[in-house]
Short mmCIF file of C-alpha atoms in Angstrom, two decimals:
data_model
loop_
_atom_site.label_atom_id
_atom_site.label_comp_id
_atom_site.label_asym_id
_atom_site.label_seq_id
_atom_site.Cartn_x
_atom_site.Cartn_y
_atom_site.Cartn_z
CA UNK M 1 0.16 0.05 -0.02
CA UNK M 2 1.41 3.28 -1.00
CA UNK M 3 1.76 5.86 1.89
CA UNK M 4 2.72 9.43 1.45
CA UNK M 5 3.40 11.58 4.65
CA UNK M 6 2.44 8.63 6.78
CA UNK M 7 -1.10 8.79 5.18
CA UNK M 8 -2.59 6.14 2.75
CA UNK M 9 -4.81 7.02 -0.03
CA UNK M 10 -8.10 6.58 1.89
CA UNK M 11 -6.84 8.95 4.79
CA UNK M 12 -5.83 11.76 2.33
CA UNK M 13 -9.30 11.31 0.80
CA UNK M 14 -10.95 11.67 4.17
CA UNK M 15 -8.98 14.42 5.47
CA UNK M 16 -9.68 16.48 2.24
CA UNK M 17 -13.24 15.71 2.59
CA UNK M 18 -13.36 16.63 6.43
CA UNK M 19 -11.79 20.05 5.39
CA UNK M 20 -13.84 20.44 2.41
CA UNK M 21 -17.02 19.98 4.31
CA UNK M 22 -16.01 22.71 6.94
CA UNK M 23 -16.00 25.27 3.99
CA UNK M 24 -18.90 27.61 3.10
CA UNK M 25 -20.86 26.69 -0.07
CA UNK M 26 -19.18 29.74 -1.60
CA UNK M 27 -15.61 28.53 -0.75
CA UNK M 28 -16.61 25.14 -1.97
CA UNK M 29 -17.50 26.55 -5.42
CA UNK M 30 -14.14 28.41 -5.35
CA UNK M 31 -12.26 25.33 -4.43
CA UNK M 32 -13.95 23.24 -7.11
CA UNK M 33 -13.25 25.96 -9.64
CA UNK M 34 -9.62 25.82 -8.46
CA UNK M 35 -9.37 22.20 -9.53
CA UNK M 36 -10.41 20.30 -6.33
CA UNK M 37 -11.04 16.61 -7.23
CA UNK M 38 -10.79 14.09 -4.57
CA UNK M 39 -10.13 11.07 -6.80
CA UNK M 40 -6.77 9.57 -7.72
CA UNK M 41 -3.53 9.94 -5.89
CA UNK M 42 -2.38 12.95 -7.86
CA UNK M 43 -5.95 14.88 -7.73
CA UNK M 44 -6.12 14.13 -3.97
CA UNK M 45 -2.49 15.67 -3.17
CA UNK M 46 -3.17 18.53 -5.53
CA UNK M 47 -6.52 19.01 -3.82
CA UNK M 48 -4.98 19.27 -0.50
CA UNK M 49 -2.79 21.98 -1.63
CA UNK M 50 -5.98 23.78 -3.01
CA UNK M 51 -7.78 23.30 0.41
CA UNK M 52 -4.71 24.79 2.30
CA UNK M 53 -5.21 28.13 0.28
CA UNK M 54 -8.94 28.39 1.39
CA UNK M 55 -8.54 27.50 4.94
CA UNK M 56 -5.67 29.00 6.31
CA UNK M 57 -6.07 27.20 9.59
CA UNK M 58 -4.95 24.15 7.95
CA UNK M 59 -1.16 23.97 8.23
CA UNK M 60 0.23 20.50 7.86
CA UNK M 61 -0.35 16.78 8.51
CA UNK M 62 1.49 17.24 11.96
CA UNK M 63 -1.33 19.63 13.00
CA UNK M 64 -4.21 17.38 11.61
CA UNK M 65 -2.92 14.37 13.56
CA UNK M 66 -2.62 16.51 16.55
CA UNK M 67 -6.23 17.87 16.12
CA UNK M 68 -7.38 14.19 15.59
CA UNK M 69 -5.58 13.19 19.00
CA UNK M 70 -2.89 11.19 17.28
CA UNK M 71 -0.06 12.17 19.56
CA UNK M 72 2.11 9.17 18.50
CA UNK M 73 1.56 9.83 14.87
CA UNK M 74 2.42 13.72 15.21
CA UNK M 75 5.63 12.62 17.03
CA UNK M 76 6.59 10.22 14.50
CA UNK M 77 5.93 12.96 11.79
CA UNK M 78 8.38 15.30 13.73
CA UNK M 79 10.93 12.72 13.99
CA UNK M 80 10.73 11.95 10.23
CA UNK M 81 10.75 15.75 9.48
CA UNK M 82 13.67 16.09 11.68
CA UNK M 83 15.66 13.28 9.98
CA UNK M 84 14.74 14.79 6.62
CA UNK M 85 16.00 18.18 7.77
CA UNK M 86 19.20 16.86 8.84
CA UNK M 87 19.91 14.86 5.63
CA UNK M 88 18.78 18.00 3.56
CA UNK M 89 21.29 20.12 5.76
CA UNK M 90 24.07 17.81 5.36
CA UNK M 91 23.74 17.66 1.43
CA UNK M 92 23.48 21.29 1.23
CA UNK M 93 26.61 21.74 3.28
CA UNK M 94 28.41 19.12 0.84
CA UNK M 95 27.09 20.98 -2.25
CA UNK M 96 28.27 24.49 -0.79
CA UNK M 97 31.67 22.98 0.05
CA UNK M 98 32.01 21.34 -3.23
CA UNK M 99 31.07 24.76 -5.22
CA UNK M 100 33.18 27.00 -2.69
CA UNK M 101 36.18 24.65 -3.60
CA UNK M 102 35.27 24.96 -7.24
CA UNK M 103 34.80 28.72 -7.26
CA UNK M 104 38.10 29.28 -5.32
CA UNK M 105 39.86 27.36 -7.89
CA UNK M 106 38.54 29.31 -10.75
CA UNK M 107 39.23 32.53 -8.79
CA UNK M 108 42.81 31.65 -8.33
CA UNK M 109 43.19 30.54 -12.05
CA UNK M 110 41.74 33.84 -13.11
CA UNK M 111 44.04 36.04 -10.90
CA UNK M 112 46.96 33.83 -12.06
CA UNK M 113 46.13 34.75 -15.70
CA UNK M 114 45.74 38.39 -15.05
CA UNK M 115 49.09 38.47 -13.03
CA UNK M 116 50.82 37.33 -16.17
CA UNK M 117 49.75 40.46 -18.04
#
């Protein structure tokens, strides 16, 4: 079973439906006009993003799990997010270090070329 952000397809659909039902009829029409369609993985994920625009109190899955009383699920998400952030930071440092070295080498080569003139 495919799971994205610790929710399976049916859980994504249910969450979307729960938030969609809380919108006013006018907001629901606007959401549909924006492309809300709660069927199919891609559409369900895009619909969540659309719902977030119309309901600013929807922040993320962490808050959703907390609101539903799933403290363990919220903590698990926080741990996963922390691990992802650590990995991203590590990759960013490696990338910046690599580019810094490359740029320093280019600067030295350029300076050496102009010193000969």
